[in-house]
Coordinates of N, CA, C and O in Angstrom, one line a residue:
M1 N 27.0 -76.8 37.6 CA 27.3 -75.8 36.8 C 27.0 -74.3 37.6 O 27.2 -73.4 36.9
S2 N 27.1 -74.3 38.8 CA 27.0 -72.8 39.5 C 28.4 -72.5 39.6 O 28.6 -71.1 39.9
N3 N 29.4 -73.1 39.3 CA 30.9 -72.6 39.3 C 31.0 -71.7 38.1 O 31.0 -71.9 37.0
P4 N 31.4 -70.3 38.3 CA 31.4 -69.4 37.2 C 32.6 -69.6 36.4 O 32.7 -69.0 35.2
S5 N 33.7 -70.5 36.8 CA 34.9 -70.6 35.9 C 34.6 -71.4 34.7 O 35.2 -71.5 33.6
F6 N 33.3 -72.2 34.6 CA 33.0 -73.1 33.5 C 32.3 -72.4 32.5 O 32.2 -72.5 31.3
R7 N 31.8 -71.1 32.7 CA 30.9 -70.5 31.8 C 31.8 -69.9 30.6 O 31.4 -70.2 29.4
P8 N 33.0 -69.3 31.0 CA 33.8 -68.9 29.6 C 34.2 -70.2 28.8 O 34.1 -70.1 27.5
L9 N 34.4 -71.2 29.4 CA 34.7 -72.5 28.7 C 33.8 -73.0 27.8 O 33.9 -73.1 26.5
I10 N 32.5 -72.9 28.2 CA 31.3 -73.3 27.6 C 31.1 -72.2 26.5 O 30.8 -72.6 25.3
V11 N 31.2 -71.0 26.7 CA 31.0 -70.0 25.8 C 32.1 -69.9 24.5 O 31.6 -69.9 23.5
F12 N 33.1 -70.3 24.8 CA 34.3 -70.4 23.7 C 34.2 -71.8 23.0 O 34.8 -71.7 21.8
S13 N 33.7 -72.8 23.7 CA 33.8 -74.0 23.1 C 32.6 -74.2 22.0 O 32.6 -74.9 21.1
I14 N 31.6 -73.5 22.2 CA 30.4 -73.5 21.3 C 30.8 -73.1 19.8 O 30.4 -73.8 18.8
P15 N 31.4 -72.0 19.5 CA 31.8 -71.8 18.2 C 32.8 -72.6 17.6 O 32.7 -73.1 16.3
V16 N 33.8 -73.2 18.4 CA 34.7 -74.3 18.0 C 34.0 -75.5 17.6 O 34.1 -76.1 16.5
L17 N 33.1 -76.0 18.4 CA 32.0 -77.0 18.0 C 31.4 -77.0 16.8 O 31.2 -77.9 15.8
I18 N 30.8 -75.9 16.5 CA 30.0 -75.4 15.4 C 31.1 -75.6 14.0 O 30.6 -76.1 12.9
L19 N 32.3 -74.8 14.0 CA 33.2 -75.0 13.0 C 33.5 -76.5 12.7 O 33.7 -76.9 11.6
L20 N 33.7 -77.3 13.8 CA 34.1 -78.6 13.7 C 32.9 -79.3 12.9 O 33.2 -80.5 11.9
I21 N 31.8 -79.3 13.4 CA 30.7 -79.8 12.7 C 30.4 -79.7 11.2 O 30.2 -80.4 10.4
L22 N 30.8 -78.0 10.9 CA 30.6 -77.7 9.4 C 31.8 -78.4 8.5 O 31.6 -78.7 7.5
A23 N 32.8 -78.5 9.3 CA 34.1 -79.0 8.5 C 34.1 -80.6 8.3 O 34.7 -81.0 7.4
F24 N 33.4 -81.3 9.1 CA 33.3 -82.7 9.1 C 32.8 -83.2 7.7 O 33.7 -84.2 7.2
P25 N 31.6 -83.1 7.1 CA 31.5 -83.6 5.7 C 32.5 -83.4 4.8 O 32.8 -84.6 4.1
P26 N 33.0 -82.4 4.5 CA 34.2 -82.1 3.3 C 35.4 -82.9 3.8 O 36.0 -83.7 2.8
V27 N 35.8 -82.8 5.0 CA 37.1 -83.5 5.2 C 36.7 -85.2 5.3 O 37.6 -86.0 4.8
W28 N 35.6 -85.7 5.7 CA 35.3 -87.2 5.7 C 35.2 -87.7 4.2 O 35.6 -88.5 3.8
T29 N 34.5 -86.7 3.3 CA 34.4 -87.1 1.8 C 35.9 -87.0 1.3 O 36.0 -88.0 0.4
T30 N 36.8 -86.3 1.7 CA 38.0 -86.2 1.1 C 38.8 -87.6 1.5 O 39.4 -88.1 0.9
M31 N 38.7 -87.9 2.8 CA 39.5 -89.0 3.2 C 38.8 -90.3 2.9 O 39.7 -91.3 2.6
T32 N 37.5 -90.4 2.6 CA 36.9 -91.8 2.3 C 36.0 -91.9 1.1 O 35.5 -92.9 0.7
G33 N 35.9 -90.7 0.3 CA 35.0 -90.7 -0.9 C 35.7 -91.4 -2.1 O 36.8 -91.7 -2.2
D34 N 34.8 -91.8 -2.8 CA 35.1 -92.3 -4.3 C 35.5 -91.4 -5.3 O 35.0 -90.1 -5.3
V35 N 36.5 -91.7 -5.9 CA 36.9 -90.6 -7.0 C 36.5 -91.0 -8.2 O 36.2 -92.1 -8.7
I36 N 35.9 -89.8 -8.7 CA 35.4 -89.9 -10.1 C 35.8 -88.6 -11.0 O 36.3 -87.6 -10.4
K37 N 35.5 -88.7 -12.2 CA 35.9 -87.7 -13.1 C 34.8 -87.1 -13.9 O 33.9 -87.8 -14.4
I38 N 34.7 -85.9 -13.9 CA 33.6 -85.2 -14.5 C 34.2 -84.2 -15.7 O 35.1 -83.5 -15.4
K39 N 33.6 -84.3 -16.9 CA 33.9 -83.4 -17.8 C 33.6 -81.9 -17.5 O 32.4 -81.6 -17.1
T40 N 34.5 -81.0 -17.8 CA 34.0 -79.6 -17.5 C 33.9 -78.8 -18.8 O 34.4 -79.3 -19.8
A41 N 33.2 -77.7 -18.7 CA 33.0 -76.9 -19.8 C 34.0 -75.8 -19.9 O 35.0 -76.0 -19.1
P42 N 34.2 -74.9 -20.9 CA 35.3 -74.1 -20.9 C 35.7 -73.4 -19.7 O 34.8 -73.1 -18.7
V43 N 37.1 -73.3 -19.3 CA 37.4 -72.6 -18.1 C 37.7 -71.2 -18.1 O 38.1 -70.7 -19.1
D44 N 37.3 -70.5 -17.0 CA 37.3 -69.2 -17.1 C 38.8 -68.7 -16.6 O 39.4 -69.5 -15.8
P45 N 39.2 -67.5 -17.0 CA 40.6 -67.1 -16.5 C 40.5 -66.8 -14.9 O 39.5 -66.7 -14.3
T46 N 41.5 -66.7 -14.4 CA 41.6 -66.2 -12.8 C 41.0 -64.8 -12.6 O 41.2 -64.2 -13.4
D47 N 40.7 -64.5 -11.5 CA 40.1 -63.2 -11.0 C 41.1 -62.6 -10.2 O 41.5 -63.0 -9.2
L48 N 41.5 -61.4 -10.4 CA 42.5 -60.7 -9.7 C 42.0 -60.3 -8.3 O 42.7 -60.2 -7.3
F49 N 40.7 -60.2 -8.1 CA 40.2 -59.7 -6.9 C 40.0 -60.7 -5.8 O 40.0 -60.6 -4.8
R50 N 39.9 -62.1 -6.5 CA 39.5 -63.2 -5.5 C 40.7 -64.0 -5.4 O 40.7 -64.9 -4.8
G51 N 41.9 -63.8 -6.1 CA 43.0 -64.6 -5.9 C 43.2 -65.6 -6.9 O 42.6 -65.4 -8.0
S52 N 44.1 -66.7 -6.8 CA 44.5 -67.5 -7.8 C 43.5 -68.8 -7.7 O 43.6 -69.6 -6.9
Y53 N 42.5 -68.5 -8.7 CA 41.6 -69.7 -8.7 C 41.0 -69.8 -10.2 O 41.1 -68.7 -11.0
V54 N 40.5 -70.8 -10.4 CA 39.9 -71.0 -12.0 C 38.5 -71.3 -11.7 O 37.9 -72.1 -11.0
A55 N 37.6 -70.4 -12.4 CA 36.1 -70.7 -12.4 C 35.7 -71.8 -13.4 O 36.1 -71.6 -14.5
L56 N 34.9 -72.7 -12.7 CA 34.7 -73.9 -13.6 C 33.2 -74.0 -13.9 O 32.4 -73.5 -13.0
K57 N 32.7 -74.5 -15.0 CA 31.4 -74.9 -15.4 C 31.5 -76.4 -15.8 O 32.5 -76.9 -16.4
Y58 N 30.6 -77.2 -15.5 CA 30.6 -78.7 -15.6 C 29.4 -78.9 -16.6 O 28.3 -78.3 -16.5
E59 N 29.6 -80.0 -17.3 CA 28.6 -80.4 -18.3 C 27.4 -81.1 -17.5 O 26.3 -80.9 -17.9
I60 N 27.7 -81.6 -16.3 CA 26.4 -82.2 -15.6 C 25.8 -80.8 -15.0 O 24.7 -81.3 -14.2
E61 N 26.0 -79.7 -15.0 CA 25.1 -78.5 -14.5 C 24.1 -78.2 -15.4 O 23.0 -77.6 -15.0
S62 N 24.0 -78.7 -16.6 CA 23.0 -78.7 -17.5 C 22.3 -79.9 -17.8 O 23.0 -80.8 -18.6
V63 N 21.0 -80.2 -17.5 CA 20.4 -81.5 -17.6 C 19.1 -81.2 -18.5 O 18.6 -80.1 -18.5
K64 N 18.8 -82.1 -19.2 CA 17.5 -82.2 -20.3 C 16.3 -82.4 -19.2 O 16.5 -83.1 -18.2
P65 N 15.3 -81.7 -19.6 CA 13.9 -82.0 -18.9 C 13.6 -83.4 -18.7 O 13.1 -83.8 -17.7
S66 N 14.1 -84.2 -19.7 CA 13.6 -85.6 -19.7 C 14.4 -86.4 -18.7 O 14.0 -87.4 -18.3
Q67 N 15.5 -85.9 -18.2 CA 16.2 -86.5 -17.2 C 15.8 -86.1 -15.7 O 16.3 -86.7 -14.8
V68 N 14.9 -85.3 -15.7 CA 14.3 -84.9 -14.2 C 13.0 -85.6 -13.9 O 12.1 -85.7 -14.9
D69 N 13.2 -86.3 -12.8 CA 11.8 -87.0 -12.1 C 10.6 -86.1 -12.3 O 10.5 -84.9 -12.1
D70 N 9.6 -86.8 -12.5 CA 8.0 -86.3 -12.8 C 7.7 -85.6 -11.5 O 7.0 -84.5 -11.4
S71 N 8.0 -86.2 -10.4 CA 7.7 -85.5 -9.1 C 8.3 -84.2 -8.8 O 7.6 -83.3 -8.1
I72 N 9.5 -83.9 -9.4 CA 10.0 -82.6 -9.2 C 9.3 -81.8 -10.2 O 8.9 -80.6 -9.9
K73 N 9.0 -82.2 -11.3 CA 8.3 -81.4 -12.4 C 6.9 -80.7 -11.8 O 6.6 -79.7 -12.2
T74 N 6.2 -81.6 -11.1 CA 5.0 -81.2 -10.6 C 5.1 -80.1 -9.7 O 4.2 -79.2 -9.6
E75 N 6.1 -80.0 -8.9 CA 6.5 -78.8 -7.9 C 6.8 -77.7 -8.6 O 6.7 -76.6 -8.0
F76 N 7.2 -77.8 -9.9 CA 7.5 -76.4 -10.6 C 6.4 -75.5 -10.5 O 6.4 -74.3 -10.5
N77 N 5.1 -76.0 -10.8 CA 4.1 -75.1 -10.9 C 3.7 -74.4 -9.3 O 3.0 -73.4 -9.4
T78 N 4.1 -75.1 -8.3 CA 3.8 -74.4 -7.0 C 4.8 -73.5 -6.6 O 4.8 -73.0 -5.4
R79 N 6.0 -73.7 -7.0 CA 7.2 -73.0 -6.7 C 7.4 -71.6 -7.5 O 7.2 -71.5 -8.8
N80 N 8.0 -70.7 -6.9 CA 8.4 -69.4 -7.8 C 9.5 -69.7 -8.8 O 10.5 -70.5 -8.4
M81 N 9.3 -69.4 -10.0 CA 10.3 -69.7 -11.0 C 11.6 -68.8 -10.8 O 11.6 -67.8 -10.1
G82 N 12.6 -69.5 -10.8 CA 14.2 -69.0 -10.6 C 14.5 -69.4 -9.0 O 15.7 -69.0 -8.6
D83 N 13.5 -69.9 -8.2 CA 14.0 -70.3 -7.0 C 14.8 -71.6 -7.2 O 14.9 -72.4 -8.2
Y84 N 15.4 -72.2 -6.1 CA 16.3 -73.4 -6.1 C 15.7 -74.5 -5.3 O 15.1 -74.2 -4.3
K85 N 15.6 -75.7 -5.8 CA 15.0 -76.8 -5.1 C 16.3 -77.8 -4.9 O 16.9 -78.2 -5.8
K86 N 16.4 -78.4 -3.5 CA 17.4 -79.4 -3.4 C 17.0 -80.8 -4.0 O 16.0 -81.1 -4.1
V87 N 18.0 -81.3 -4.8 CA 17.8 -82.5 -5.6 C 19.0 -83.4 -5.4 O 20.1 -82.9 -4.9
Y88 N 18.9 -84.7 -5.8 CA 20.0 -85.6 -6.1 C 20.2 -86.0 -7.4 O 19.1 -86.3 -8.1
V89 N 21.2 -85.9 -7.8 CA 21.4 -86.2 -9.2 C 22.3 -87.6 -9.2 O 23.6 -87.6 -8.9
R90 N 21.8 -88.5 -9.9 CA 22.3 -89.9 -10.1 C 23.3 -89.9 -11.2 O 22.9 -89.4 -12.3
L91 N 24.6 -90.2 -11.1 CA 25.6 -90.2 -12.2 C 25.6 -91.7 -12.6 O 25.6 -92.6 -11.9
K92 N 26.2 -91.8 -14.0 CA 26.4 -93.0 -14.6 C 27.9 -92.7 -15.3 O 28.2 -91.7 -15.9
Q93 N 28.5 -93.8 -15.3 CA 30.0 -93.8 -15.9 C 29.7 -94.2 -17.4 O 29.2 -95.2 -17.6
N94 N 30.5 -93.3 -18.3 CA 30.3 -93.6 -19.6 C 31.5 -94.5 -20.0 O 32.2 -94.7 -19.1
A95 N 31.7 -95.0 -21.2 CA 32.7 -95.7 -21.9 C 34.1 -95.2 -21.6 O 35.1 -95.8 -21.5
D96 N 34.3 -94.0 -21.6 CA 35.5 -93.0 -21.6 C 35.9 -92.9 -20.2 O 37.0 -92.3 -19.9
G97 N 35.1 -93.4 -19.2 CA 35.6 -93.1 -17.7 C 35.0 -92.1 -17.1 O 35.2 -91.8 -15.9
L98 N 34.3 -91.1 -17.7 CA 33.9 -89.9 -17.1 C 32.5 -90.2 -16.8 O 31.7 -91.1 -17.3
Y99 N 32.0 -89.5 -15.8 CA 30.5 -89.6 -15.1 C 29.8 -88.5 -15.8 O 30.2 -87.3 -16.1
A100 N 28.5 -88.8 -16.2 CA 27.4 -87.9 -16.7 C 26.1 -88.1 -16.0 O 25.9 -89.0 -15.3
V101 N 25.2 -87.2 -16.1 CA 23.8 -87.3 -15.4 C 23.0 -88.3 -16.0 O 22.9 -88.6 -17.4
D102 N 22.6 -89.2 -15.1 CA 21.6 -90.3 -15.4 C 20.3 -89.8 -15.2 O 19.5 -89.7 -16.1
Y103 N 19.9 -89.5 -14.1 CA 18.5 -88.8 -13.8 C 18.6 -87.9 -12.5 O 19.6 -88.1 -11.6
V104 N 17.6 -87.0 -12.4 CA 17.5 -86.2 -11.3 C 16.3 -86.4 -10.5 O 15.1 -86.7 -11.0
T105 N 16.4 -86.7 -9.0 CA 15.3 -86.9 -8.3 C 15.4 -86.2 -6.8 O 16.4 -85.8 -6.4
K106 N 14.2 -86.1 -6.2 CA 14.3 -85.4 -5.0 C 14.3 -86.6 -3.8 O 14.7 -86.0 -2.7
E107 N 14.4 -87.7 -4.2 CA 14.6 -88.8 -3.3 C 16.1 -89.3 -3.2 O 16.8 -89.3 -4.1
K108 N 16.8 -89.4 -2.1 CA 18.1 -89.9 -1.8 C 18.2 -91.3 -2.6 O 17.6 -92.1 -2.2
P109 N 19.0 -91.5 -3.6 CA 19.3 -92.8 -4.1 C 19.8 -93.8 -3.1 O 20.6 -93.3 -2.2
G110 N 19.4 -95.0 -3.3 CA 19.9 -96.0 -2.3 C 21.1 -96.5 -2.6 O 21.9 -97.0 -1.9
E111 N 21.8 -96.4 -3.9 CA 23.1 -97.0 -4.4 C 23.5 -96.2 -5.5 O 22.8 -95.3 -6.1
G112 N 24.6 -96.6 -5.9 CA 25.5 -95.8 -6.9 C 26.0 -94.5 -6.7 O 26.0 -94.0 -5.4
V113 N 26.5 -93.8 -7.5 CA 27.2 -92.6 -7.4 C 26.2 -91.3 -7.6 O 25.4 -91.3 -8.5
Y114 N 26.1 -90.6 -6.7 CA 25.0 -89.5 -6.8 C 25.5 -88.2 -6.1 O 26.5 -88.3 -5.0
L115 N 25.0 -86.9 -6.4 CA 25.5 -85.8 -5.9 C 24.2 -84.9 -5.6 O 23.3 -85.0 -6.0
K116 N 24.4 -84.3 -4.3 CA 23.6 -83.3 -3.9 C 23.5 -82.0 -4.7 O 24.7 -81.5 -4.9
G117 N 22.6 -81.4 -5.1 CA 22.4 -80.2 -5.8 C 21.4 -79.4 -5.7 O 20.5 -79.6 -4.9
E118 N 21.4 -78.1 -6.3 CA 20.2 -77.2 -6.1 C 19.7 -77.1 -7.7 O 20.6 -76.5 -8.5
L119 N 18.6 -77.4 -7.8 CA 18.0 -77.3 -9.1 C 17.4 -76.0 -9.5 O 16.6 -75.5 -8.5
E120 N 17.6 -75.1 -10.3 CA 17.1 -73.9 -10.5 C 15.7 -74.1 -11.3 O 15.7 -74.6 -12.4
V121 N 14.6 -73.6 -10.6 CA 13.3 -73.9 -11.3 C 13.3 -72.9 -12.4 O 13.5 -71.6 -12.2
P122 N 13.1 -73.4 -13.9 CA 13.0 -72.7 -15.0 C 12.0 -71.7 -15.0 O 10.7 -72.0 -14.6
Y123 N 12.2 -70.6 -15.7 CA 11.1 -69.5 -15.8 C 10.1 -70.0 -16.9 O 8.9 -69.7 -16.7
D124 N 10.4 -70.8 -17.8 CA 9.6 -71.0 -18.9 C 9.8 -72.6 -19.2 O 10.5 -73.1 -19.9
L125 N 9.1 -73.4 -18.3 CA 9.2 -74.9 -18.3 C 9.0 -75.6 -19.6 O 9.5 -76.4 -20.1
Q126 N 7.8 -75.0 -20.3 CA 7.3 -75.6 -21.4 C 8.5 -75.5 -22.7 O 8.6 -76.5 -23.5
N127 N 9.2 -74.5 -22.5 CA 10.2 -74.2 -23.7 C 11.7 -74.6 -23.3 O 12.6 -74.1 -23.9
A128 N 11.9 -75.0 -22.0 CA 13.2 -75.1 -21.6 C 13.8 -76.3 -22.2 O 13.2 -77.4 -22.3
K129 N 15.0 -76.1 -22.7 CA 15.8 -77.2 -23.5 C 16.8 -77.8 -22.4 O 17.1 -78.9 -22.5
T130 N 17.2 -77.0 -21.4 CA 18.0 -77.6 -20.3 C 17.6 -76.9 -18.8 O 17.0 -75.8 -19.0
I131 N 17.8 -77.6 -17.9 CA 17.6 -77.0 -16.6 C 18.9 -77.0 -15.9 O 19.9 -78.1 -15.9
Q132 N 19.4 -76.1 -15.1 CA 20.6 -75.8 -14.5 C 20.5 -76.5 -13.0 O 19.6 -76.1 -12.2
I133 N 21.7 -76.9 -12.6 CA 21.8 -77.6 -11.4 C 23.2 -77.1 -10.7 O 24.2 -77.2 -11.5
R134 N 23.2 -76.5 -9.5 CA 24.5 -76.1 -8.9 C 24.9 -77.1 -7.9 O 24.2 -77.8 -7.0
Y135 N 26.2 -77.4 -7.8 CA 26.9 -78.5 -6.9 C 27.8 -77.7 -6.0 O 28.2 -78.5 -5.0
G136 N 28.2 -76.5 -6.1 CA 28.9 -76.0 -5.2 C 30.5 -76.3 -5.5 O 31.5 -76.3 -4.8
L137 N 30.8 -76.8 -6.8 CA 32.2 -77.0 -7.4 C 32.6 -76.1 -8.3 O 33.3 -76.2 -9.3
D138 N 32.2 -74.7 -7.9 CA 32.5 -73.6 -9.1 C 33.9 -73.2 -9.2 O 34.3 -72.9 -10.2
N139 N 34.8 -73.3 -8.0 CA 36.0 -72.6 -8.1 C 37.0 -73.7 -7.7 O 37.0 -74.5 -6.7
Y140 N 38.2 -73.6 -8.4 CA 39.3 -74.6 -8.0 C 40.6 -73.5 -7.7 O 41.1 -72.9 -8.6
F141 N 41.0 -73.7 -6.4 CA 42.1 -72.8 -6.1 C 43.5 -73.6 -6.3 O 43.5 -74.6 -6.1
A142 N 44.3 -72.7 -6.9 CA 45.7 -73.2 -7.3 C 46.7 -72.0 -7.0 O 46.3 -70.9 -6.8
S143 N 47.9 -72.6 -7.1 CA 48.9 -71.5 -6.9 C 49.0 -70.7 -8.0 O 48.4 -70.9 -9.2
E144 N 49.6 -69.4 -8.0 CA 49.4 -68.4 -9.0 C 50.0 -69.0 -10.3 O 49.5 -68.8 -11.4
E145 N 51.3 -69.8 -10.3 CA 51.9 -70.2 -11.4 C 50.8 -71.3 -12.2 O 50.5 -71.4 -13.3
K146 N 50.3 -72.3 -11.4 CA 49.4 -73.3 -11.9 C 48.2 -72.6 -12.3 O 47.8 -73.0 -13.4
A147 N 47.6 -71.6 -11.8 CA 46.3 -71.0 -12.3 C 46.7 -70.4 -13.8 O 45.8 -70.6 -14.5
K148 N 47.8 -69.8 -13.9 CA 48.1 -69.1 -15.2 C 48.3 -70.2 -16.1 O 47.9 -70.1 -17.3
E149 N 49.0 -71.2 -15.9 CA 49.3 -72.4 -16.6 C 48.0 -73.0 -17.2 O 47.6 -73.3 -18.4
M150 N 47.0 -73.3 -16.2 CA 45.7 -74.0 -16.6 C 45.0 -73.0 -17.3 O 44.1 -73.3 -18.5
E151 N 45.0 -71.6 -17.2 CA 44.3 -70.6 -17.7 C 44.8 -70.8 -19.4 O 43.8 -70.8 -20.3
K152 N 45.9 -70.8 -19.7 CA 46.3 -70.9 -21.2 C 46.0 -72.2 -21.7 O 45.5 -72.3 -22.8
E153 N 46.2 -73.3 -21.1 CA 45.9 -74.6 -21.6 C 44.4 -74.9 -21.6 O 43.9 -75.6 -22.7
A154 N 43.8 -74.5 -20.6 CA 42.3 -74.7 -20.8 C 41.4 -74.0 -21.9 O 40.4 -74.6 -22.3
L155 N 41.9 -72.9 -22.2 CA 41.3 -72.1 -23.5 C 41.4 -73.1 -24.7 O 40.4 -72.9 -25.8
A156 N 42.6 -73.9 -24.9 CA 42.7 -74.6 -26.1 C 42.4 -76.2 -26.1 O 41.8 -76.8 -26.9
N157 N 42.4 -76.9 -24.8 CA 42.1 -78.0 -24.4 C 40.8 -78.2 -23.6 O 40.6 -77.7 -22.7
P158 N 40.1 -79.6 -23.8 CA 39.1 -79.7 -22.8 C 39.7 -80.2 -21.5 O 40.8 -80.6 -21.3
S159 N 39.1 -80.0 -20.5 CA 39.6 -80.3 -19.0 C 38.6 -81.4 -18.2 O 37.4 -81.3 -18.7
V160 N 39.1 -81.9 -17.2 CA 38.3 -83.1 -16.6 C 38.5 -82.6 -15.1 O 39.7 -82.5 -14.7
A161 N 37.5 -82.6 -14.2 CA 37.7 -82.4 -12.8 C 37.8 -83.9 -12.2 O 37.0 -84.6 -12.5
V162 N 38.6 -83.9 -11.2 CA 38.7 -85.2 -10.5 C 38.1 -84.7 -9.1 O 38.5 -83.8 -8.3
V163 N 37.0 -85.4 -8.6 CA 36.1 -85.1 -7.5 C 36.3 -86.4 -6.6 O 36.2 -87.6 -7.2
K164 N 36.0 -86.2 -5.3 CA 35.7 -87.3 -4.4 C 34.2 -87.2 -4.0 O 33.8 -86.0 -3.6
V165 N 33.5 -88.3 -3.9 CA 32.3 -88.2 -3.6 C 31.7 -89.3 -2.5 O 32.2 -90.5 -2.6
R166 N 30.9 -88.8 -1.7 CA 30.5 -89.9 -0.6 C 29.1 -89.3 -0.1 O 29.0 -88.2 0.4
N167 N 28.1 -90.1 -0.2 CA 26.8 -89.9 0.1 C 26.3 -88.5 -0.2 O 25.7 -87.7 0.5
G168 N 26.5 -88.1 -1.6 CA 26.1 -87.0 -2.1 C 27.1 -85.6 -2.0 O 27.0 -84.9 -2.6
H169 N 27.9 -85.7 -0.9 CA 28.8 -84.7 -0.7 C 29.9 -84.9 -1.7 O 30.4 -86.1 -2.1
V170 N 30.4 -83.8 -2.2 CA 31.4 -83.8 -3.2 C 32.6 -82.7 -2.9 O 32.3 -81.7 -2.5
V171 N 33.8 -83.1 -3.2 CA 34.7 -82.4 -3.0 C 35.8 -82.3 -4.3 O 36.3 -83.5 -4.6
L172 N 36.0 -81.2 -4.8 CA 37.1 -81.0 -6.1 C 38.5 -81.2 -5.5 O 38.9 -80.5 -4.6
T173 N 39.2 -82.1 -6.0 CA 40.5 -82.3 -5.7 C 41.6 -82.1 -6.8 O 42.6 -81.7 -6.4
D174 N 41.3 -82.0 -8.0 CA 42.2 -81.6 -9.1 C 41.5 -81.5 -10.4 O 40.2 -81.7 -10.5
I175 N 42.2 -80.8 -11.2 CA 41.8 -80.5 -12.7 C 42.7 -81.1 -13.6 O 44.0 -80.9 -13.5
I176 N 42.4 -81.9 -14.7 CA 43.3 -82.4 -15.5 C 42.9 -81.8 -16.8 O 41.7 -81.9 -17.2
I177 N 44.0 -81.2 -17.5 CA 43.8 -80.5 -18.9 C 44.5 -81.4 -19.8 O 45.7 -81.8 -19.7
D178 N 43.8 -82.0 -20.9 CA 44.4 -82.8 -21.9 C 45.3 -81.9 -22.8 O 45.2 -80.9 -23.1

């Protein structure tokens, strides 16, 4: 490595390598993941500052305290309220073909469909009716025409998100509005 002509090659290849490593999980999930459908909550209109996208909220983002594993609840006392904790959310398919939360655990499930998420430690655990979990599926980008159409239809009709899941990684692929 005493040859100075290799140094620029090494310096410029490191950022490219980092970008490839960061892009690999979403690309691999899109190529090989299982397709599931998740019911969304009401859809927000597009934002002029951020372009043509639709902000989404999912029913699986709000879980009941009874669905959270006891090992996670015991950590609530030692963590600052409002902090986020990495969790795995096991999903189960309902009779209508949509997926809903089965349970939340800090251990990676050995089988079945599950998502990685960040659980928000509630401020008032004793009186909490729901606990919030983030999955990173907040925005769906679409063309300007499609985003406007979705905005109109979604305010009147329920929508379903089509996502690909593999080993807890999730990629939003489509929105279906009934």
